[in-house]
XYZ file of C-alpha atoms in Angstrom:
736
model
C -2.746 8.236 -13.208
C -3.979 6.287 -16.130
C -3.952 2.741 -17.417
C -2.819 1.232 -20.651
C -4.026 -0.236 -23.654
C -4.621 -3.617 -25.224
C -4.883 -5.390 -28.385
C -3.772 -5.779 -31.830
C -5.077 -8.545 -34.016
C -5.094 -12.227 -34.378
C -5.828 -14.180 -37.678
C -8.322 -16.926 -37.648
C -6.934 -19.592 -35.286
C -3.967 -17.692 -34.504
C -2.904 -14.780 -32.260
C -0.979 -11.684 -32.454
C 0.427 -9.991 -29.169
C 1.432 -6.426 -29.579
C 3.203 -4.360 -27.085
C 1.182 -1.090 -27.031
C 2.015 2.116 -25.390
C 1.522 2.796 -21.841
C 1.148 5.986 -19.919
C 0.898 5.477 -16.222
C 1.051 8.809 -14.275
C 1.346 8.677 -10.560
C 1.279 4.961 -10.505
C -1.358 4.159 -12.963
C -0.882 1.028 -14.970
C -0.288 1.009 -18.704
C -1.661 -2.157 -20.280
C -0.109 -2.897 -23.557
C -0.302 -5.344 -26.214
C -2.813 -7.282 -27.959
C -3.926 -10.868 -27.655
C -6.026 -12.690 -30.335
C -7.344 -16.216 -30.416
C -5.567 -19.348 -29.880
C -3.814 -21.634 -27.217
C -2.159 -25.116 -26.500
C -2.177 -28.671 -25.263
C 0.708 -30.202 -23.189
C 3.036 -32.611 -24.726
C 5.491 -34.459 -22.563
C 8.988 -33.201 -22.434
C 12.143 -34.971 -21.439
C 12.880 -34.326 -17.854
C 16.252 -32.683 -17.131
C 18.033 -33.468 -14.062
C 19.030 -30.502 -11.837
C 22.822 -29.748 -11.807
C 24.260 -30.576 -8.404
C 24.682 -28.242 -5.600
C 22.072 -25.705 -6.390
C 20.900 -23.323 -3.695
C 18.140 -20.929 -4.427
C 16.956 -18.466 -1.544
C 18.997 -17.517 1.459
C 18.491 -19.296 4.700
C 19.313 -16.917 7.584
C 22.901 -17.629 9.038
C 22.840 -19.694 12.298
C 22.704 -17.400 15.192
C 25.477 -17.129 17.518
C 25.454 -19.737 19.858
C 23.102 -21.844 18.038
C 21.759 -24.560 20.274
C 21.486 -28.113 18.688
C 18.272 -28.902 20.264
C 18.652 -32.547 19.314
C 15.361 -33.891 20.490
C 13.586 -31.651 17.923
C 16.044 -32.723 15.061
C 15.457 -36.277 16.206
C 11.561 -35.752 15.641
C 12.125 -34.057 12.268
C 14.443 -36.977 11.067
C 11.898 -39.723 12.120
C 9.204 -37.963 10.321
C 11.424 -37.864 7.238
C 12.052 -41.452 7.438
C 8.615 -42.169 7.449
C 8.231 -40.146 4.126
C 6.485 -37.319 5.795
C 6.968 -33.586 5.094
C 7.376 -31.657 8.407
C 5.770 -28.502 9.605
C 7.493 -26.721 12.575
C 4.815 -24.983 14.566
C 4.064 -23.514 18.137
C 2.360 -25.840 20.524
C -1.270 -25.371 21.035
C -0.566 -24.346 24.526
C 2.597 -23.451 26.092
C 3.516 -24.700 29.470
C 4.295 -22.540 32.513
C 7.740 -21.398 32.313
C 8.976 -19.307 35.363
C 5.499 -18.204 36.204
C 4.571 -17.370 32.627
C 1.647 -19.665 31.960
C 0.722 -18.037 28.648
C 0.475 -18.670 24.859
C 2.806 -17.530 22.401
C 2.446 -13.981 20.973
C -0.205 -13.840 18.075
C 0.390 -17.564 17.541
C 3.924 -17.516 18.463
C 7.353 -16.310 17.567
C 10.671 -16.059 18.821
C 11.158 -19.760 19.751
C 13.679 -20.682 16.839
C 11.515 -22.515 14.174
C 13.273 -20.752 11.282
C 16.778 -21.264 12.969
C 15.951 -25.060 13.309
C 14.760 -25.016 9.672
C 18.012 -23.069 8.797
C 20.031 -25.780 10.239
C 18.565 -28.433 8.166
C 19.004 -26.157 4.981
C 22.682 -25.606 5.817
C 23.236 -29.132 6.718
C 21.688 -30.333 3.341
C 23.803 -28.095 1.277
C 26.905 -29.284 3.189
C 26.165 -32.808 2.472
C 25.661 -32.683 -1.206
C 21.892 -32.407 -1.512
C 21.380 -31.518 -5.305
C 18.794 -28.652 -4.910
C 18.064 -26.765 -1.460
C 15.557 -23.913 -1.640
C 14.838 -21.364 1.015
C 11.191 -19.985 0.275
C 9.740 -17.136 2.097
C 6.061 -18.305 2.264
C 4.233 -15.434 3.644
C 2.866 -14.545 0.203
C 1.855 -16.351 -3.079
C 4.134 -13.801 -4.789
C 7.235 -14.920 -2.808
C 6.573 -18.443 -3.352
C 6.072 -18.207 -7.090
C 9.160 -15.992 -7.674
C 11.392 -18.501 -5.850
C 10.124 -21.287 -7.565
C 10.433 -19.524 -10.986
C 14.174 -18.698 -10.001
C 14.752 -22.292 -9.032
C 13.315 -23.430 -12.329
C 15.750 -21.467 -14.228
C 18.692 -22.628 -12.063
C 17.887 -26.383 -12.727
C 16.918 -25.933 -16.290
C 13.255 -27.242 -15.754
C 11.880 -28.073 -19.199
C 9.500 -25.307 -20.200
C 10.911 -22.745 -18.076
C 12.331 -19.769 -20.013
C 12.087 -16.876 -17.567
C 9.222 -14.991 -19.062
C 6.327 -16.000 -17.078
C 6.958 -16.879 -13.368
C 3.799 -18.877 -12.994
C 4.595 -21.032 -15.841
C 8.145 -21.484 -14.636
C 6.924 -22.333 -11.186
C 4.760 -24.860 -12.497
C 7.709 -26.308 -14.489
C 9.795 -26.621 -11.390
C 6.942 -28.549 -9.812
C 6.635 -30.896 -12.648
C 10.325 -31.410 -12.708
C 10.064 -32.285 -8.903
C 7.428 -34.951 -9.672
C 9.758 -37.042 -11.745
C 13.422 -36.241 -10.942
C 15.664 -38.776 -9.025
C 17.797 -36.065 -7.753
C 17.837 -35.040 -4.056
C 16.169 -32.030 -2.839
C 15.049 -30.061 0.405
C 12.590 -27.169 0.128
C 11.999 -25.085 3.294
C 8.798 -23.018 3.209
C 9.429 -20.377 6.006
C 6.805 -18.616 7.833
C 3.625 -19.993 6.168
C 0.932 -17.256 7.071
C -1.885 -18.734 5.277
C -2.361 -22.236 4.022
C -4.227 -20.892 0.941
C -1.150 -19.274 -0.410
C 0.267 -22.699 -0.976
C -2.783 -24.011 -2.724
C -1.374 -25.815 -5.557
C 2.370 -24.847 -4.743
C 3.129 -27.623 -2.137
C 6.067 -29.799 -3.330
C 5.207 -33.296 -4.227
C 6.233 -36.337 -1.906
C 9.252 -38.018 -3.191
C 11.588 -40.602 -1.945
C 14.540 -38.298 -2.740
C 13.128 -34.902 -1.868
C 11.117 -33.484 1.171
C 9.580 -30.162 2.377
C 10.124 -28.502 5.830
C 7.717 -25.667 6.705
C 7.550 -23.205 9.703
C 4.442 -21.567 10.823
C 2.889 -19.498 13.569
C -0.535 -20.867 12.785
C -2.550 -23.553 14.309
C -4.204 -24.920 11.387
C -5.352 -28.511 10.699
C -4.857 -28.346 6.880
C -1.077 -27.816 7.561
C -0.873 -31.074 9.332
C -2.377 -33.234 6.635
C -1.628 -34.988 3.357
C 1.411 -36.672 4.654
C 2.697 -33.776 6.624
C 3.770 -34.120 10.339
C 3.623 -31.421 12.793
C 6.045 -30.936 15.109
C 5.780 -28.349 18.001
C 8.676 -26.032 18.634
C 8.713 -24.679 22.338
C 11.075 -22.157 24.027
C 14.382 -23.398 25.379
C 14.643 -25.738 28.312
C 16.274 -24.351 31.283
C 19.606 -26.235 30.624
C 19.435 -24.796 26.766
C 18.997 -21.277 28.060
C 22.075 -21.459 30.415
C 24.067 -23.243 27.542
C 23.034 -20.374 25.083
C 24.260 -17.713 27.390
C 27.463 -19.559 28.173
C 28.207 -19.974 24.466
C 27.381 -16.449 23.605
C 29.743 -15.035 26.254
C 32.436 -17.483 25.474
C 32.326 -16.551 21.779
C 32.658 -12.853 22.754
C 35.586 -13.636 25.029
C 33.471 -12.448 27.950
C 32.805 -15.757 30.089
C 32.905 -13.648 33.361
C 29.371 -12.174 32.374
C 27.991 -15.577 33.253
C 27.198 -15.450 36.958
C 25.154 -17.433 39.483
C 21.905 -15.326 38.320
C 22.073 -16.849 34.745
C 19.332 -19.301 35.584
C 17.078 -16.848 37.159
C 17.558 -14.463 34.279
C 16.834 -17.213 31.830
C 13.607 -17.954 33.841
C 12.586 -14.314 33.989
C 12.750 -14.157 30.095
C 10.612 -17.219 29.858
C 13.463 -19.165 28.284
C 12.381 -17.424 24.994
C 15.291 -17.556 22.523
C 14.648 -14.254 21.066
C 14.547 -12.396 24.373
C 17.841 -14.145 25.574
C 19.380 -13.046 22.191
C 18.490 -9.416 22.944
C 19.626 -9.743 26.638
C 22.910 -11.335 25.544
C 23.675 -8.657 22.945
C 23.071 -5.948 25.489
C 25.247 -7.548 28.245
C 28.221 -7.983 25.719
C 27.810 -4.357 24.416
C 27.829 -3.068 27.939
C 29.926 -5.585 29.736
C 27.236 -6.340 32.308
C 26.915 -9.506 34.047
C 23.533 -11.466 34.396
C 22.762 -10.197 38.095
C 23.086 -6.543 37.129
C 20.861 -7.090 33.848
C 18.385 -9.119 35.731
C 17.874 -6.191 38.156
C 17.668 -3.565 35.123
C 15.342 -5.955 33.326
C 12.940 -6.391 36.546
C 12.942 -2.701 36.995
C 12.151 -2.076 33.451
C 9.362 -4.439 33.231
C 7.518 -2.906 36.002
C 7.835 0.511 34.118
C 6.733 -0.995 30.662
C 3.081 -0.285 31.388
C 3.842 3.413 30.871
C 4.663 2.593 27.342
C 2.636 -0.582 26.472
C -0.810 -0.674 27.821
C -1.838 -4.042 29.137
C -4.092 -4.654 26.127
C -1.369 -4.127 23.700
C -0.105 -7.585 24.262
C -3.005 -9.873 25.592
C -0.733 -13.005 25.482
C 1.870 -11.533 27.633
C 4.608 -13.701 26.271
C 5.849 -10.695 24.191
C 6.610 -8.859 27.436
C 10.083 -10.404 27.601
C 10.940 -9.213 24.102
C 9.339 -5.803 24.707
C 11.531 -5.133 27.767
C 14.754 -6.505 26.310
C 13.999 -4.369 23.365
C 13.634 -1.319 25.086
C 16.775 -1.770 27.171
C 18.785 -2.324 24.089
C 17.217 0.573 22.199
C 18.030 2.921 25.129
C 21.610 1.738 24.929
C 21.919 2.049 21.348
C 20.459 5.457 21.215
C 23.178 6.794 23.500
C 25.856 5.170 21.232
C 27.421 7.166 18.419
C 25.519 8.089 16.276
C 23.400 9.069 18.898
C 19.636 9.369 18.757
C 19.170 7.477 15.530
C 18.572 3.880 16.516
C 14.873 4.372 17.616
C 13.555 5.996 14.424
C 15.527 3.809 12.463
C 14.138 0.765 13.959
C 10.644 2.271 13.760
C 10.810 2.211 9.852
C 12.447 -1.315 9.864
C 9.496 -2.643 11.992
C 7.117 -1.546 9.302
C 8.623 -3.613 6.816
C 8.787 -7.264 5.653
C 10.474 -9.281 8.555
C 11.928 -11.528 5.863
C 14.062 -8.915 4.539
C 14.606 -5.487 2.763
C 17.461 -4.224 0.837
C 20.240 -2.272 2.804
C 20.192 0.321 0.076
C 16.992 1.385 1.418
C 18.947 3.028 4.464
C 20.770 5.273 1.905
C 17.775 6.637 0.237
C 16.926 10.461 0.932
C 13.453 9.576 2.321
C 15.025 7.371 4.983
C 17.759 9.738 5.913
C 15.565 12.753 5.826
C 13.246 10.887 8.426
C 16.174 10.226 10.720
C 17.190 13.915 10.382
C 13.780 14.982 11.380
C 13.335 12.389 14.182
C 16.724 11.951 15.911
C 16.482 12.008 19.538
C 18.905 14.701 20.067
C 18.019 17.908 18.038
C 20.937 19.276 15.916
C 21.320 21.466 12.999
C 23.310 19.115 11.086
C 21.583 16.586 8.805
C 21.924 13.007 9.020
C 24.448 11.615 6.494
C 24.291 8.327 4.586
C 27.501 7.060 6.564
C 25.654 7.817 9.822
C 22.511 5.902 8.656
C 24.810 3.034 7.783
C 26.681 2.926 11.127
C 23.100 3.078 12.664
C 22.165 -0.082 10.719
C 25.239 -1.697 12.099
C 24.626 -0.508 15.600
C 21.131 -2.253 15.636
C 22.622 -5.334 14.254
C 25.333 -5.338 17.066
C 22.471 -5.083 19.602
C 20.634 -7.819 18.163
C 17.396 -5.772 17.136
C 17.883 -6.747 13.559
C 20.088 -8.648 11.299
C 22.095 -7.291 8.506
C 23.796 -9.706 6.087
C 25.079 -7.803 2.994
C 25.349 -10.936 1.018
C 21.634 -11.399 0.966
C 21.133 -8.650 -1.422
C 17.472 -7.711 -1.710
C 16.812 -9.292 1.747
C 19.898 -8.111 3.627
C 18.286 -6.539 6.526
C 15.723 -8.712 8.618
C 13.925 -8.113 11.751
C 12.423 -10.851 13.778
C 8.429 -10.281 13.540
C 8.272 -10.361 17.409
C 10.931 -7.484 17.696
C 8.955 -5.486 15.134
C 5.817 -6.021 16.752
C 7.270 -4.923 20.002
C 8.843 -1.836 18.287
C 5.431 -0.781 16.959
C 3.746 -1.275 20.231
C 6.036 1.019 22.083
C 6.396 3.592 19.136
C 3.686 5.567 17.623
C 3.246 4.682 13.818
C 2.320 8.222 12.532
C 1.622 9.354 9.022
C 4.974 10.893 8.624
C 6.700 7.585 9.581
C 4.521 5.386 7.290
C 4.894 7.765 4.517
C 8.685 8.008 4.963
C 8.938 4.146 4.781
C 6.702 4.279 1.532
C 8.823 6.960 0.059
C 12.008 4.831 0.717
C 10.576 1.885 -1.045
C 9.464 3.901 -3.962
C 12.765 5.470 -4.447
C 14.371 2.144 -4.717
C 11.940 0.839 -7.263
C 13.626 0.181 -10.713
C 12.092 1.741 -13.742
C 11.970 -1.727 -15.358
C 10.806 -4.467 -13.238
C 11.939 -7.143 -15.765
C 15.459 -6.209 -15.461
C 15.352 -6.326 -11.606
C 12.990 -9.040 -10.958
C 14.105 -9.994 -7.486
C 14.368 -6.574 -6.517
C 10.855 -5.966 -7.526
C 9.624 -8.946 -5.781
C 11.158 -7.732 -2.461
C 9.783 -4.415 -2.786
C 6.120 -5.919 -3.547
C 6.234 -8.070 -0.274
C 7.596 -4.966 1.858
C 4.793 -2.698 0.277
C 2.216 -5.317 1.307
C 3.597 -5.522 4.798
C 3.898 -1.715 5.179
C 0.303 -1.214 3.805
C -1.301 -3.539 6.234
C 0.583 -2.224 9.235
C -0.084 1.466 8.234
C -3.710 0.718 7.506
C -5.373 4.052 6.462
C -2.223 6.170 6.849
C -1.038 5.763 3.309
C -4.315 6.894 2.057
C -4.023 10.392 3.767
C -4.463 12.928 2.206
C -4.776 10.687 -1.049
C -3.396 7.349 -2.177
C 0.367 7.121 -1.813
C 1.937 6.378 -5.227
C 3.705 3.415 -3.659
C 0.360 1.437 -3.543
C -0.022 2.085 -7.347
C 3.385 1.256 -8.251
C 3.273 -2.043 -6.678
C 0.234 -2.925 -8.373
C 1.720 -2.216 -11.734
C 4.627 -4.361 -10.768
C 2.327 -7.376 -10.639
C 1.498 -6.868 -14.175
C 5.147 -6.639 -15.120
C 5.774 -9.897 -13.251
C 3.247 -11.729 -15.258
C 0.957 -12.397 -12.257
C -2.528 -11.386 -13.415
C -4.151 -13.422 -10.746
C -2.435 -11.943 -7.977
C -2.943 -8.536 -9.733
C -6.682 -9.055 -9.737
C -6.612 -9.651 -5.889
C -4.460 -6.631 -5.359
C -6.325 -4.115 -7.382
C -9.558 -5.380 -6.032
C -8.701 -4.637 -2.607
C -6.821 -1.399 -3.567
C -10.020 -0.227 -5.516
C -12.226 -0.912 -2.447
C -9.830 0.956 -0.310
C -9.500 4.202 -2.466
C -13.446 4.133 -2.694
C -13.908 3.751 1.092
C -11.305 6.527 1.998
C -11.212 8.807 -0.982
C -14.510 8.560 -2.435
C -15.964 6.624 -5.381
C -15.383 9.504 -7.975
C -11.771 10.571 -6.624
C -9.333 10.306 -9.727
C -7.116 7.978 -7.648
C -10.130 5.718 -7.128
C -10.886 5.798 -10.944
C -7.290 4.942 -11.579
C -7.555 1.945 -9.136
C -10.674 0.831 -11.038
C -9.064 1.189 -14.446
C -6.115 -1.052 -13.150
C -8.345 -3.449 -11.704
C -9.937 -3.693 -15.283
C -6.468 -3.985 -16.795
C -5.808 -6.928 -14.744
C -9.174 -8.523 -15.829
C -8.272 -7.914 -19.385
C -4.700 -9.506 -18.808
C -6.425 -12.453 -17.083
C -8.828 -13.029 -20.095
C -11.889 -11.909 -18.022
C -13.117 -9.652 -20.691
C -16.592 -9.085 -19.552
C -15.575 -7.876 -16.133
C -12.991 -5.674 -17.686
C -15.444 -4.024 -20.035
C -18.109 -3.462 -17.169
C -15.214 -1.517 -15.338
C -13.841 0.271 -18.366
C -17.247 1.765 -19.453
C -17.522 3.188 -15.997
C -13.917 4.525 -15.991
C -14.464 6.105 -19.400
C -17.654 7.831 -18.202
C -16.268 9.180 -15.029
C -13.219 10.547 -16.805
C -15.092 12.188 -19.392
C -17.272 13.955 -16.679
C -14.482 14.890 -14.523
C -11.567 15.519 -16.788
C -13.271 16.415 -20.128
C -13.582 14.421 -23.435
C -9.913 15.115 -24.765
C -8.001 14.768 -21.634
C -5.182 12.291 -22.211
C -6.419 10.033 -19.377
C -9.905 10.173 -20.870
C -8.433 9.098 -24.301
C -6.384 6.146 -22.685
C -9.517 5.093 -20.889
C -11.329 4.893 -24.459
C -8.297 2.963 -25.806
C -8.666 0.408 -23.095
C -12.395 -0.209 -23.608
C -11.804 -0.560 -27.283
C -9.245 -3.215 -26.626
C -11.633 -5.193 -24.559
C -14.424 -4.733 -27.042
C -11.816 -6.175 -29.665
C -11.083 -9.099 -27.289
C -14.818 -9.636 -26.970
C -15.343 -9.488 -30.779
C -17.352 -6.376 -30.691
C -15.442 -5.084 -33.510
C -17.817 -2.383 -34.835
C -17.817 -0.644 -31.519
C -13.941 -1.113 -31.117
C -13.389 0.620 -34.455
C -15.721 3.635 -33.558
C -13.647 4.217 -30.308
C -10.075 3.570 -31.983
C -10.904 6.095 -34.849
C -11.491 8.757 -32.366
C -8.456 7.751 -30.123
C -6.279 7.930 -33.295
C -7.642 11.237 -34.374
C -7.271 12.860 -30.787
C -3.683 11.536 -30.390
C -2.677 12.864 -33.609
C -3.857 16.285 -32.886
C -2.605 16.281 -29.151
C 0.453 14.363 -29.327
C 1.593 14.423 -33.105
C 1.576 11.675 -35.657
C 4.929 9.924 -34.518
C 4.397 9.797 -30.753
C 4.466 6.159 -29.582
C 1.056 6.395 -28.168
C -0.109 7.733 -31.479
C 1.479 4.770 -33.315
C 0.015 2.256 -30.895
C -3.511 3.821 -31.545
C -3.115 3.267 -35.182
C -1.802 -0.363 -34.626
C -5.129 -1.042 -32.542
C -7.296 0.577 -35.258
C -5.579 -1.703 -37.953
C -6.206 -4.818 -35.707
C -9.925 -4.022 -35.628
C -9.966 -3.415 -39.302
C -8.434 -6.638 -39.824
C -10.949 -8.370 -37.421
C -13.649 -6.646 -39.684
C -12.208 -8.075 -42.820
C -11.322 -4.524 -43.987
C -7.962 -5.919 -45.143
C -6.770 -3.103 -47.437
C -7.312 -0.402 -44.712
C -5.469 -2.649 -42.173
C -2.470 -3.272 -44.561
C -2.060 0.676 -45.222
C -2.023 1.365 -41.495
C 0.285 -1.597 -40.529
C 2.868 -0.565 -43.256
C 3.010 2.848 -41.529
C 3.119 1.517 -38.067
C 6.049 -1.117 -39.222
C 7.975 1.721 -40.734
C 7.420 4.229 -37.769
C 8.424 1.526 -35.092
C 11.632 0.355 -37.161
C 12.852 3.995 -37.369
C 11.955 4.960 -33.540
C 12.539 1.710 -31.775
C 14.736 -0.377 -33.948
C 14.377 -3.597 -35.929
C 14.169 -6.045 -33.203
C 12.220 -4.162 -30.664
C 9.269 -6.314 -29.455
C 6.878 -3.782 -30.697
C 8.320 -3.768 -34.097
C 8.267 -7.638 -34.201
C 4.561 -7.317 -33.425
C 3.970 -4.792 -36.136
C 5.727 -7.163 -38.603
C 3.446 -10.078 -37.411
C 0.410 -8.016 -37.620
C 1.208 -6.982 -41.407
C 1.921 -10.740 -42.084
C -1.535 -11.588 -40.692
C -3.341 -9.004 -43.155
C -1.190 -10.439 -46.076
C -2.529 -13.877 -45.137
C -6.289 -12.511 -44.928
C -5.657 -10.943 -48.250
C -4.505 -14.502 -49.602
C -0.845 -13.081 -50.156
C 0.204 -16.238 -48.442
C 3.894 -16.349 -49.733
C 4.457 -12.956 -48.452
C 2.855 -13.646 -45.171
C 4.954 -16.932 -44.635
C 8.322 -14.987 -45.469
C 7.503 -12.275 -42.896
C 6.264 -14.795 -40.128
C 9.275 -17.114 -40.412
C 11.519 -13.926 -39.660
C 9.239 -12.806 -36.871
C 9.520 -16.345 -35.227
C 13.170 -16.540 -35.619
C 13.705 -13.006 -34.115
C 10.986 -13.655 -31.256
C 13.087 -16.876 -30.294
C 16.289 -15.080 -30.363
C 14.987 -11.847 -28.736
C 12.264 -12.959 -26.316
C 13.000 -16.740 -25.841
C 11.384 -19.780 -27.006
C 8.381 -19.819 -24.716
C 7.596 -15.887 -24.481
C 3.891 -15.478 -25.107
C 4.852 -13.442 -28.130
C 6.958 -16.231 -29.446
C 3.989 -18.761 -28.892
C 1.823 -16.265 -30.913
C 4.344 -16.004 -33.743
C 4.407 -19.802 -33.989
C 0.718 -20.106 -33.964
C 0.374 -17.532 -36.781
C 3.026 -19.163 -38.816
C 1.034 -22.491 -38.481
C -1.975 -20.645 -39.865
C -0.127 -19.541 -42.927
C 1.558 -22.909 -43.475
C -2.046 -24.472 -43.530
C -3.380 -21.825 -45.969
C -0.298 -22.938 -48.095
C -1.200 -26.550 -48.063
C 1.746 -27.380 -45.563
C -0.660 -29.155 -43.095
C 1.696 -31.552 -41.403
C 3.997 -28.530 -40.561
C 1.109 -26.546 -39.399
C -0.264 -29.185 -37.080
C 3.154 -29.570 -35.472
C 3.547 -25.765 -34.816
C -0.268 -25.354 -33.464
C 0.184 -28.350 -31.275
C 3.282 -26.871 -29.539
C 1.407 -23.463 -29.307
C -1.724 -25.085 -27.697
C 0.609 -26.853 -25.205
C 2.494 -23.667 -24.336
C -0.605 -21.617 -23.960
C -2.555 -24.205 -21.781
C 0.488 -24.044 -19.350
C 1.152 -20.320 -19.479
C -2.485 -19.061 -19.698
C -4.706 -21.946 -18.409
C -7.580 -23.771 -20.171
C -10.022 -21.026 -19.590
C -8.133 -18.204 -21.146
C -9.837 -17.007 -24.620
C -6.482 -17.666 -26.493
C -6.139 -21.223 -25.378
C -9.866 -21.978 -26.100
C -9.460 -20.540 -29.693
C -6.142 -22.204 -30.228
C -7.704 -25.685 -29.171
C -10.789 -25.080 -31.380
C -8.403 -24.381 -34.433
C -6.453 -27.540 -33.804
C -9.612 -29.632 -33.477
C -10.880 -28.397 -36.721
C -7.547 -29.067 -38.606
C -7.097 -32.775 -37.363
């Protein structure tokens, strides 16, 4: 496991971003590219209106026999007429229902909040609302990525698909000014902090509807109305059963025991859904099922200790779950329902790709864990039939058109599954292996899949606790961390790697190689976020540890040295950077060969430091070789080739060969706009570099226009505190 490396060089008041190489074995992150100084201030851009009838995110389909719950709808609509956003939550206390004077499980669940929100989303889309968004709000990553997708769909000014955070902010800016209609549903808010800075604005034509299991005062403030969603009323429960049986052409299943059964289930919509699915599949009436349910509830203590569910409200779900599982396990393909649901219960309730059920890791686990031993391995077709079987019994929802979120399991169903099934190391590792097998080699070509896999990894890691660290850190934990880099989410990456480094140190030891890699990746996230001092402190320790444990010429040690040099360069400690980079280049030439991409990157980074030290002739010599090698090996328009060309131009500028620099930089900017997009960080750097050359050539007006745009873009994409932003601002102040 290794990390990557960083910079190449910037001219005074400009910046050059280079994509370096990256070697990331067993989940290590390869940090590439260089960033110099400069960044931007924001200029107003004309607001574009979203195109009509845009839907982003997939709300769940309305359940069979969906109950209108008109009183709740009226409360939501009344709040909307007052101009309030709405938060659907559980009541602080749940009134007694059929003798169950209890609180909702873990703050609630199963009462139909998401279904009610889904009704509003579907209704808005059907009635021509211009933008309808369904946002899974259980993590900042999910919120940011959905906002970014929406920004692209509505052509939000400044959103170019290269930076999710910047695109998400561009969407919010648009919502502040547009006169088009919109509805944003924030489903399953698990932490108000996740929405800090991301709550949509209050607008006459747009509103926000959120669901949560929390009882948090901060969610019911700032113009938000909290509306409690309780269980069904007795009449709604019976109406639900009536509608389900009628829709299934089995009205005879409804008998005189229906009210008693609904009361025994606490009028909980999720438990009623489980029960109805069982009765329909088994053609069993309410009276027979009630007897079966009562007997099973009395035996539940054998599988679920009393302290496993202190709120007691999950008992109806657990009992109905077990009854459905027993029935599904005896249905062809036999013996697969229970182990399959056990894996699903460790994943993100908001959905995972159904292609996970076809991975070898998933199928192998079913073969090893099936209830009825057999010499025949489970097939992909049997795994698929098991998925549909669990869907038929209401234990999960399979909606193929939902793509990367095609398989959903209710959080309460998942919890009941875990409390009646041991989460073993084998189970946790099988789930992790399946997710890892789905991970694309290039996140940027499959951003939505990568986002879904990240949230599923987060859920799995939190539920499996230490199991994924036995016997050492599972590669999935490292792959997910590198994905935050690829997604352009350095702030979230810092949080992730902080936690992962702490976990690795606690469970593996401070000097385990996987712990050192986690520390290196944390440093890389600091570097990407512009927190250079913190990056250097960690990188110095990583280099010392790898030298001691692996030797001075191990490739991972060399990468650690390159990363430290990149941070020294970013901090302006040029002499120290050059000393390290000269050694890195010599070692890589000897060990990897003169034309290995890692060797070429080492040469590019050394040239950047020579440039920074004013050793222009040496910089130009190396940069010409780097440009020739990258053109030959990567092609003329590869981003790394563009960077090499930009770096050569910067050195020409330093050598006062201004005309040559401008010719190259104009081509770099045109290529970057075409290949990377108008607001990619590398494109912004190209624009800043061209501004510097224009100024040196006396073309001051053109230079200021370019640099003002570069500063505005960098402020929006990197923040005011990033070194590049500060350097750009300082340069512009000097010019004007």
